[in-house]
Short mmCIF file of the C-alpha atoms (twelve columns), coordinates in Angstrom:
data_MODEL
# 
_entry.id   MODEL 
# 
loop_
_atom_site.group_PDB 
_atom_site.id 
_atom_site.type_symbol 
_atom_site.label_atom_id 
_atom_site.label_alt_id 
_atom_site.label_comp_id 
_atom_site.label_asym_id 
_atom_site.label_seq_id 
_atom_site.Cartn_x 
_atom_site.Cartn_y 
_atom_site.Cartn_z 
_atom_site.pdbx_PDB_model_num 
ATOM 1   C CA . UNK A 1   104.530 105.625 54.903  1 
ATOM 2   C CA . UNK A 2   101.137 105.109 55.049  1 
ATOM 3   C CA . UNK A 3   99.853  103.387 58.737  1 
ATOM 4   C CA . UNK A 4   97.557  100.904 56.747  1 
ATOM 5   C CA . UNK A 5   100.567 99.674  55.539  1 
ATOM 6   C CA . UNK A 6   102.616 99.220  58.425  1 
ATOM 7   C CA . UNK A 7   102.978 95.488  60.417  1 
ATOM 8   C CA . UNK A 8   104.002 96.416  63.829  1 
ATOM 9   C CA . UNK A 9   105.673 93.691  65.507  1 
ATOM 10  C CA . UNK A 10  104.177 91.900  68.867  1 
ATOM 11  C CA . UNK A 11  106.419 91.135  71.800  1 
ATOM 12  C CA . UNK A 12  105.044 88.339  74.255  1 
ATOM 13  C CA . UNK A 13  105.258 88.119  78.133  1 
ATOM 14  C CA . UNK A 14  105.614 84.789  80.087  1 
ATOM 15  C CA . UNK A 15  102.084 84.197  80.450  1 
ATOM 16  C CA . UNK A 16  101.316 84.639  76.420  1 
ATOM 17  C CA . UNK A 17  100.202 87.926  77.339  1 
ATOM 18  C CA . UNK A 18  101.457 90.533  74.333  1 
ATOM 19  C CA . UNK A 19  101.978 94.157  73.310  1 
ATOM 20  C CA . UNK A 20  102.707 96.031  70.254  1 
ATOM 21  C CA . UNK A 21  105.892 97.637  69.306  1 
ATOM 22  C CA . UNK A 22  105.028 100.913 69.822  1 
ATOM 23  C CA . UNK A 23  102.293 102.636 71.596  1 
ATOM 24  C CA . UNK A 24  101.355 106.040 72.603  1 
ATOM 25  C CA . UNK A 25  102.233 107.710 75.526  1 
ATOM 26  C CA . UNK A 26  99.635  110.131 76.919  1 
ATOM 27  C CA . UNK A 27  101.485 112.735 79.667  1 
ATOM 28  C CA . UNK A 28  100.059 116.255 78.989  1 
ATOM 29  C CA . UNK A 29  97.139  114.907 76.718  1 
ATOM 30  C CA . UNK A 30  94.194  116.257 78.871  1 
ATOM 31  C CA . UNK A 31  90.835  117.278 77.999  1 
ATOM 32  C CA . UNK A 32  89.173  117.421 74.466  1 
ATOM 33  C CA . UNK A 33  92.239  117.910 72.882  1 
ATOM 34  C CA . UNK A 34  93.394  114.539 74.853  1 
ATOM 35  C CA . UNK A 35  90.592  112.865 74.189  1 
ATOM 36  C CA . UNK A 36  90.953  114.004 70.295  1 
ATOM 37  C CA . UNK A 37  94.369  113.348 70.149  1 
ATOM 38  C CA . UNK A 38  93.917  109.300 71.140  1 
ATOM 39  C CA . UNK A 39  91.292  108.537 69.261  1 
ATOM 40  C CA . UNK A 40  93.204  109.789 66.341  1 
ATOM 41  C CA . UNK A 41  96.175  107.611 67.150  1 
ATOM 42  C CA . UNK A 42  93.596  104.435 67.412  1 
ATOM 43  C CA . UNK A 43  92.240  105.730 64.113  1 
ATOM 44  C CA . UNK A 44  95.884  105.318 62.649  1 
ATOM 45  C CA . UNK A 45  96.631  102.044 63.999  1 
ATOM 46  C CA . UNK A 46  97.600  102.503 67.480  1 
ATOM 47  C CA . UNK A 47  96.617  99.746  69.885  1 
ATOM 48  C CA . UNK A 48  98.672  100.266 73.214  1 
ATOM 49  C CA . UNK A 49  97.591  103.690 75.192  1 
ATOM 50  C CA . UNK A 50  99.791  104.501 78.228  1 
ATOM 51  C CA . UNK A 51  97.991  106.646 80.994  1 
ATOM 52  C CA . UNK A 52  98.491  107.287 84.970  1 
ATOM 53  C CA . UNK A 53  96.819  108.059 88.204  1 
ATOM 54  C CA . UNK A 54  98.704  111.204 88.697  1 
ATOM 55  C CA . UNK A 55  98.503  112.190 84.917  1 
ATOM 56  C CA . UNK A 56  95.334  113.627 86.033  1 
ATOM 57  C CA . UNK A 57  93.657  112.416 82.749  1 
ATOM 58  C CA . UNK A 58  92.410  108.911 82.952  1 
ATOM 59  C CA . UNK A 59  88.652  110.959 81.489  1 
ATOM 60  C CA . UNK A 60  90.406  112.562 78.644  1 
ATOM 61  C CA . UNK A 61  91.792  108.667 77.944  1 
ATOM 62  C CA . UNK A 62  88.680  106.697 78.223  1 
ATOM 63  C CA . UNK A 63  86.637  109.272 76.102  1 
ATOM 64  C CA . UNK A 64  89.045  109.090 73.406  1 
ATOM 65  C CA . UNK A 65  89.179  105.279 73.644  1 
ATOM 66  C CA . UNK A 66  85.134  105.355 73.601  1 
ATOM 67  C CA . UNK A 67  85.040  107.646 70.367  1 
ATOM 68  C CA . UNK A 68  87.325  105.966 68.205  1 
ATOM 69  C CA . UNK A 69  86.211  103.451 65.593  1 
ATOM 70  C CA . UNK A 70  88.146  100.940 66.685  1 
ATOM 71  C CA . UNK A 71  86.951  97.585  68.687  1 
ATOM 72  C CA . UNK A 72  87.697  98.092  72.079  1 
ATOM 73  C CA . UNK A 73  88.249  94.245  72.389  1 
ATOM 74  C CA . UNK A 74  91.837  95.271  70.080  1 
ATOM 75  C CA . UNK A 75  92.981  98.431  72.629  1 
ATOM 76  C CA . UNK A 76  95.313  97.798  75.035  1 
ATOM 77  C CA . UNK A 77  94.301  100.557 77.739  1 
ATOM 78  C CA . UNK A 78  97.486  101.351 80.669  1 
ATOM 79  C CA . UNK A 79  97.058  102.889 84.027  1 
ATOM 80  C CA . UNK A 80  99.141  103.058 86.931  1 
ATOM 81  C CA . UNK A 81  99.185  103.063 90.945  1 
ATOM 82  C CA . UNK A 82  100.648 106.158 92.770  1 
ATOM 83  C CA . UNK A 83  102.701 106.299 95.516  1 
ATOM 84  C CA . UNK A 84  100.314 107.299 97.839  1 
ATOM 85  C CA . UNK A 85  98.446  104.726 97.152  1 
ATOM 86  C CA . UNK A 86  100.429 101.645 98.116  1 
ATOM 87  C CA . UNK A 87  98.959  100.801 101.556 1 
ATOM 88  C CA . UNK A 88  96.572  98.170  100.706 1 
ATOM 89  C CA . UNK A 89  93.186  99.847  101.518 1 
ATOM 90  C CA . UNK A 90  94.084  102.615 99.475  1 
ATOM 91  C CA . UNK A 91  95.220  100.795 96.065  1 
ATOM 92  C CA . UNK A 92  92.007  99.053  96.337  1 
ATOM 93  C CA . UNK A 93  89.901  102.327 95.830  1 
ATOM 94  C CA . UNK A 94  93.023  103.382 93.955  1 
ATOM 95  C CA . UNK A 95  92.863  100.432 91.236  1 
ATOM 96  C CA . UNK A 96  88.871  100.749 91.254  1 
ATOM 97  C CA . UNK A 97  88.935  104.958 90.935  1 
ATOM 98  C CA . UNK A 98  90.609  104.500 87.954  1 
ATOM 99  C CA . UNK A 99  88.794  101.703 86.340  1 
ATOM 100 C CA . UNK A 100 86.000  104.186 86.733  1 
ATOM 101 C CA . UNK A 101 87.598  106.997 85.253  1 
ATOM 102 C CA . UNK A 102 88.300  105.421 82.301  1 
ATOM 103 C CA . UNK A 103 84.818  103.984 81.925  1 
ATOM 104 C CA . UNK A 104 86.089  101.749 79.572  1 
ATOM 105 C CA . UNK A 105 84.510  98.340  81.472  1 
ATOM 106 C CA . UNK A 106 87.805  97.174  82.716  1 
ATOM 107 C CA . UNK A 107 91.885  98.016  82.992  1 
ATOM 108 C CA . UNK A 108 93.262  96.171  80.473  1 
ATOM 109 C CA . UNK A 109 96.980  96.236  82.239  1 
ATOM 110 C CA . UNK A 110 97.545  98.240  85.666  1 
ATOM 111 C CA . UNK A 111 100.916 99.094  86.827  1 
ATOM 112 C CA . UNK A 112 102.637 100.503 90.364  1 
ATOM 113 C CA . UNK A 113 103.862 103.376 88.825  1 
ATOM 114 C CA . UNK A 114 107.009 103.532 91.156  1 
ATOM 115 C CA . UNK A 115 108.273 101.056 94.068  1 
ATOM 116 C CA . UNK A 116 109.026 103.854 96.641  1 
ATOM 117 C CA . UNK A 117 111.358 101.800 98.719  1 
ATOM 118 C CA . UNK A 118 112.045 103.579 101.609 1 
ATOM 119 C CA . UNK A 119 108.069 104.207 101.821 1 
ATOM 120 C CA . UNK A 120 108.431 99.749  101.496 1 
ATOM 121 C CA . UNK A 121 104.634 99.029  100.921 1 
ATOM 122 C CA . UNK A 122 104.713 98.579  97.470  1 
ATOM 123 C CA . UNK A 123 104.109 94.797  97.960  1 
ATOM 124 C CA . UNK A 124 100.824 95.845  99.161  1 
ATOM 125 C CA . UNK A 125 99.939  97.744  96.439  1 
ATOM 126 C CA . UNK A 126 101.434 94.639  94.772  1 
ATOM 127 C CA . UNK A 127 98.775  91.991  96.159  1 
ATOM 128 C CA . UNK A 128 95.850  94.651  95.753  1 
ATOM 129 C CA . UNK A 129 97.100  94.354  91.822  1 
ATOM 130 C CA . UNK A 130 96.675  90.498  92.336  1 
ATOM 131 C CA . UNK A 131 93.247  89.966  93.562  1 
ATOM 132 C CA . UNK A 132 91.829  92.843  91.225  1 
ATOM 133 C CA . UNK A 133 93.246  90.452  88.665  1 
ATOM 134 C CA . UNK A 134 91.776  87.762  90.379  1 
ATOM 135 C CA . UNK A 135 88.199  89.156  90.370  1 
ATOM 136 C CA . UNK A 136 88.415  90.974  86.753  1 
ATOM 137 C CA . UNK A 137 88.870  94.355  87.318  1 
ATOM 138 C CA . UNK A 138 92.232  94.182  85.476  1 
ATOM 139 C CA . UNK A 139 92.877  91.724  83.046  1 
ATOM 140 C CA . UNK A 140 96.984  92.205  83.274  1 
ATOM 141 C CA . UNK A 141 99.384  93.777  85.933  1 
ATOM 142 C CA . UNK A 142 102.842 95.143  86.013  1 
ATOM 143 C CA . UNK A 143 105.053 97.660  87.303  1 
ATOM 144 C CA . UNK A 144 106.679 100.574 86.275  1 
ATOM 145 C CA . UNK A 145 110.208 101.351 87.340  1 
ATOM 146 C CA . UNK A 146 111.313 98.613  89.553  1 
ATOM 147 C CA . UNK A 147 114.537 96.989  89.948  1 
ATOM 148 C CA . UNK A 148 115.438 93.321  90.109  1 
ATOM 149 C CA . UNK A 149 115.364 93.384  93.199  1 
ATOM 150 C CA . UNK A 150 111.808 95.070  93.726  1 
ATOM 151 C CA . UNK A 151 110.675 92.627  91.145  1 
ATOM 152 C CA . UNK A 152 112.300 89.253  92.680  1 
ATOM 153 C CA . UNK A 153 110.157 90.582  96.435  1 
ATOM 154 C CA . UNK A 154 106.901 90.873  95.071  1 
ATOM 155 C CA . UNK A 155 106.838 87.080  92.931  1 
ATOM 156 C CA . UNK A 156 108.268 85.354  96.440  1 
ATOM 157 C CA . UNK A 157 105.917 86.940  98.309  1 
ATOM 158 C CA . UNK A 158 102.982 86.537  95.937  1 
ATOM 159 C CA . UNK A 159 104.466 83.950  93.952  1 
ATOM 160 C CA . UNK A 160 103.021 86.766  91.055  1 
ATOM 161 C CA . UNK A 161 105.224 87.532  87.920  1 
ATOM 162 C CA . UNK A 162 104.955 91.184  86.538  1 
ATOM 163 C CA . UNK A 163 104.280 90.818  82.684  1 
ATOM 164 C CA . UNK A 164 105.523 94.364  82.412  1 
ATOM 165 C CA . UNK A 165 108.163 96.801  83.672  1 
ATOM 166 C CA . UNK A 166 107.824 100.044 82.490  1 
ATOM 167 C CA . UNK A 167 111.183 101.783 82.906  1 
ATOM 168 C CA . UNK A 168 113.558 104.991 81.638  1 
ATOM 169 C CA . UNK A 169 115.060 103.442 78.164  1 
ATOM 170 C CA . UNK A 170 116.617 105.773 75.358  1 
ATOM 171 C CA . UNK A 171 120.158 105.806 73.879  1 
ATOM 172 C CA . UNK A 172 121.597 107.842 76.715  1 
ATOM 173 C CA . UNK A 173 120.603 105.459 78.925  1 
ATOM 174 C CA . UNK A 174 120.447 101.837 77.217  1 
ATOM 175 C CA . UNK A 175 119.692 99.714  79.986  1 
ATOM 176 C CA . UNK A 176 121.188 96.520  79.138  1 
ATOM 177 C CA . UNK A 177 121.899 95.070  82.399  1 
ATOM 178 C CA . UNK A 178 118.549 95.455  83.114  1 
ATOM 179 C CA . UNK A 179 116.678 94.236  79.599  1 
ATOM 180 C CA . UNK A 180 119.005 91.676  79.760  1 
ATOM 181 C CA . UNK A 181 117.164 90.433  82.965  1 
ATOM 182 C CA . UNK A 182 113.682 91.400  81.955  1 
ATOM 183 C CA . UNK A 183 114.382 88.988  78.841  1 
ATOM 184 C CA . UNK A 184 115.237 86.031  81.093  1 
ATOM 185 C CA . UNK A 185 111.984 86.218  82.836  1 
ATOM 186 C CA . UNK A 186 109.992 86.971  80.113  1 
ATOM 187 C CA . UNK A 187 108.724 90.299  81.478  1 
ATOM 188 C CA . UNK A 188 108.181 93.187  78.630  1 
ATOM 189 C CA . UNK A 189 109.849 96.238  78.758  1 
ATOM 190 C CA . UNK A 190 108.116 99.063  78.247  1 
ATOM 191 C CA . UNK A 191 110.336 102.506 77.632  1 
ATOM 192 C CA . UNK A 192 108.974 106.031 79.256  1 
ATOM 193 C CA . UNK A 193 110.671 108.711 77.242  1 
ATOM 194 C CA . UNK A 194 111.700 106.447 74.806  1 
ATOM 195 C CA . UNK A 195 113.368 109.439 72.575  1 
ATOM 196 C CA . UNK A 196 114.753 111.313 75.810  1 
ATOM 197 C CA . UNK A 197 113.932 114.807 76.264  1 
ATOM 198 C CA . UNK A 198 114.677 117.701 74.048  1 
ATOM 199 C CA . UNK A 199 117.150 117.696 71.126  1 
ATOM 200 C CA . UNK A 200 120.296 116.150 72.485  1 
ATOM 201 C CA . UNK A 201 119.585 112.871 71.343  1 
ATOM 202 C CA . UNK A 202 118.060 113.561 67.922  1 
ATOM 203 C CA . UNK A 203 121.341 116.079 66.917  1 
ATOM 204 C CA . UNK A 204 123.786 112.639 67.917  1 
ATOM 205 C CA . UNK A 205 125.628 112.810 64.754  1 
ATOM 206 C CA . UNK A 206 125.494 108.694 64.602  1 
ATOM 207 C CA . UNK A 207 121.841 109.046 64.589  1 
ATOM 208 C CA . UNK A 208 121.727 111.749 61.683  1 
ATOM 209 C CA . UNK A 209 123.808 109.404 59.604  1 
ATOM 210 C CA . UNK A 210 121.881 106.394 60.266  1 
ATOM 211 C CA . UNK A 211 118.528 107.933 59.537  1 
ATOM 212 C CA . UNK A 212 120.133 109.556 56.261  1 
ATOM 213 C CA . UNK A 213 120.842 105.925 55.197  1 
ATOM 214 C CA . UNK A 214 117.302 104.761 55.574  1 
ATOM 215 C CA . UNK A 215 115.424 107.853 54.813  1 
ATOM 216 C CA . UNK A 216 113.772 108.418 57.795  1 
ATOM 217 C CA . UNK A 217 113.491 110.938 60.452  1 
ATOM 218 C CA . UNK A 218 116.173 110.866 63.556  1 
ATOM 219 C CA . UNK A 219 113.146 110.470 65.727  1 
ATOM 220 C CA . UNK A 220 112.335 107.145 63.440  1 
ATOM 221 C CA . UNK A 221 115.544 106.068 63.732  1 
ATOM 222 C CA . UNK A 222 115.422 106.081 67.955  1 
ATOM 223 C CA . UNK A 223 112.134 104.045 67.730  1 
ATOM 224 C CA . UNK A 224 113.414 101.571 65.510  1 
ATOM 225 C CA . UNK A 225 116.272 101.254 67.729  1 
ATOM 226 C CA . UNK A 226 113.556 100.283 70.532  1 
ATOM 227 C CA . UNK A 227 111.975 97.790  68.319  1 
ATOM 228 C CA . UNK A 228 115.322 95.856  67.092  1 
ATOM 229 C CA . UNK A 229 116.111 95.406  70.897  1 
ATOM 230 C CA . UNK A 230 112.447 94.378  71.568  1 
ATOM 231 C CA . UNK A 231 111.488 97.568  74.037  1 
ATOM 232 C CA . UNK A 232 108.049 98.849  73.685  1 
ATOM 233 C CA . UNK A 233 108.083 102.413 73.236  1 
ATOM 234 C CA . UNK A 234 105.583 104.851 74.341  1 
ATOM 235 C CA . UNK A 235 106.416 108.221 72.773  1 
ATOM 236 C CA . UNK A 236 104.349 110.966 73.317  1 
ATOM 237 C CA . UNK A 237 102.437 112.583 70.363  1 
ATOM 238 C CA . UNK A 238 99.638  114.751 70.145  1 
ATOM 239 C CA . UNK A 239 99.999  115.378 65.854  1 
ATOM 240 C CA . UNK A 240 98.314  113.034 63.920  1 
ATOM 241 C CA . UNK A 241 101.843 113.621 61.516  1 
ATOM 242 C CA . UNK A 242 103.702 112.477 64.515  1 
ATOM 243 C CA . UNK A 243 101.267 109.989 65.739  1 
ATOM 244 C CA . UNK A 244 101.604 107.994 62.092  1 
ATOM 245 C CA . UNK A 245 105.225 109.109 61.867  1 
ATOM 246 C CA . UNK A 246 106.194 106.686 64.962  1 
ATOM 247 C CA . UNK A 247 104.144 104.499 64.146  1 
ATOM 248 C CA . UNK A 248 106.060 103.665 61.054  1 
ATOM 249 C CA . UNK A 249 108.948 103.123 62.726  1 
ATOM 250 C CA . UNK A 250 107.792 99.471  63.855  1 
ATOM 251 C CA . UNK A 251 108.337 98.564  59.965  1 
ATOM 252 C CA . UNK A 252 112.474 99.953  59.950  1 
ATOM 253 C CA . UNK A 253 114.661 97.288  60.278  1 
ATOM 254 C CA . UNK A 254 117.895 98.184  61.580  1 
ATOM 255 C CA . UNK A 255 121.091 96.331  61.405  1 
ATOM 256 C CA . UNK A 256 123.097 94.763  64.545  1 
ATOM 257 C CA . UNK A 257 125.965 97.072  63.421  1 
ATOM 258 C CA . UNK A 258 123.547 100.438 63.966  1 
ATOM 259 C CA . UNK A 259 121.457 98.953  66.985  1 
ATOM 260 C CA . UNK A 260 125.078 98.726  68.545  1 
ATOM 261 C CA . UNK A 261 126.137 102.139 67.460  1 
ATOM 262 C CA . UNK A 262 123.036 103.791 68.904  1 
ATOM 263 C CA . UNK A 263 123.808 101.580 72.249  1 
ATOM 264 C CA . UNK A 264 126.905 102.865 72.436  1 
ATOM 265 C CA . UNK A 265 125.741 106.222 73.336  1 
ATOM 266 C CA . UNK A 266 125.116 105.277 76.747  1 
ATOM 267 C CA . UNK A 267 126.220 107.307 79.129  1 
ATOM 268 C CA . UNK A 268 126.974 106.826 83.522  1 
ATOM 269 C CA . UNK A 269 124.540 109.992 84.201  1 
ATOM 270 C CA . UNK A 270 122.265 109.200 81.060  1 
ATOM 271 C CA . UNK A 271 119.071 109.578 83.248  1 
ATOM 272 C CA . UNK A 272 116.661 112.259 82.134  1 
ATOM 273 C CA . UNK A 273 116.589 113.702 85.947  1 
ATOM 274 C CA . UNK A 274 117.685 112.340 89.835  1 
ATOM 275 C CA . UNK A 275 115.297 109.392 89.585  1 
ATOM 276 C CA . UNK A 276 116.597 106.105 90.931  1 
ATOM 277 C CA . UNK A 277 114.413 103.325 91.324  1 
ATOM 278 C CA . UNK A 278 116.785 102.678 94.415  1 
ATOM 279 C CA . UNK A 279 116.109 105.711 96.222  1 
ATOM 280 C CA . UNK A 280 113.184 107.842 94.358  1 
ATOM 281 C CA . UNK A 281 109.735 108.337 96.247  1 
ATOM 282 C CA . UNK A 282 107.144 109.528 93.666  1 
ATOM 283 C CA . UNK A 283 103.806 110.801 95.344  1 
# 
């Protein structure tokens, strides 16, 4: 399926503010080859890019972004906050550091990468994230892996919605409690690891059998599963045949029956490794 072809879907936050179906994830793509290896997806139709402070390759990203063809007004360009970085003074230069990095004018949506709650000063980082907004270094602002609860702090004490909430979401670990919630307040879900890690999930015997009855690839199959539940997806690719190959999967329609069958594979200790929102400190 050619790219050109492909429609991909547009999910929309509280504040109008949208994102495409699937986007590209960009952990490990460093360098020339990183830099290469986005401005190819742009060049087949990608619009979301998904970077980090502490993916050491915020360069590699804005170069990339810079050589494609495409407008830059239509790219959708992700960072995130570290840890470290949560005291106020600190995500300041944080949030600016990368802006320059990328050197692509401004952020188009920052997010705390984690809410470190025993660390508790990610409502800092939080209101930093608000007045860059406020003075257009960022034009969005989210957060990556918080809970409910994290997410419920930082509006009453900024009276700020997230638009986003990048979190762990693949079939071994469905997340419905927690989409459910996301869909309530209108906040977009964006999935990290969106096909899990390694084989496990691609050899599921209920996945085999529903990409053999739409002709598509098990790894097609997990992204439309993504789509149908109205999760961005981020997968990593570094191909150009696997950069257009998940991109297709935003034109697969699935039915409830096989959405629910994928679900099902859910499991108590479906997380890829110990990394609790609750309890996990990321540096």
């Amino acid at each position: 399926m050619s790219t050109q072809s492909v429609t991909v879907p547009l999910f929309t936050a509280h504040n109008g503010f949208t994102l495409p179906a699937i986007g590209l994830g960009t952990y490990s793509l460093n360098g020339e080859a990183g830099a290469a290896a986005v401005a190819g997806a742009l060049d087949a139709g990608y619009r979301l890019v998904d970077s980090a402070f502490n993916y050491e390759n915020e360069g590699a990203i804005g170069q990339g972004v810079r050589d494609s063809a495409v407008d830059r007004s239509e790219i959708v360009v992700t960072t995130k906050l570290p840890g470290r970085h949560h005291r106020a003074t600190r995500a300041r230069t944080s949030i600016e550091e990368s802006r320059f990095r990328l050197g692509v004018g401004i952020t188009d949506l920052h997010l705390i990468h984690w809410p470190n709650p025993r660390q508790d000063e990610y409502v800092q980082a939080w209101t930093e994230l608000v007045q860059a907004q406020e003075r257009g270094a960022v034009r969005q602002i989210g957060v990556s892996n918080f809970l409910p609860e994290h997410l419920e702090r930082i509006e009453r004490e900024t009276g700020v919605r997230p638009v986003v909430n990048q979190i762990e979401v693949h079939p071994y670990f469905p997340q419905e409690e927690q989409l459910a919630y996301h869909r309530e307040h209108g906040i977009l879900t964006e999935a990290w690891s969106p096909i899990g890690r390694g084989r496990d999930v691609l050899d599921e015997p209920v996945i085999a059998e529903i990409a053999g009855a739409h002709d598509i690839t098990p790894a097609q199959t997990v992204l439309a599963w993504h789509v149908a539940r109205g999760t961005v997806a981020i997968p990593k690719a570094s191909s150009r045949e696997h950069q257009v190959s998940n991109l297709a999967a935003a034109a697969i329609a699935l039915d409830d029956t096989e959405v629910a069958a994928i679900t099902a594979l859910g499991r108590p200790d479906g997380r890829l490794f110990d990394a609790d929102p609750a309890t996990h400190e990321e540096s």
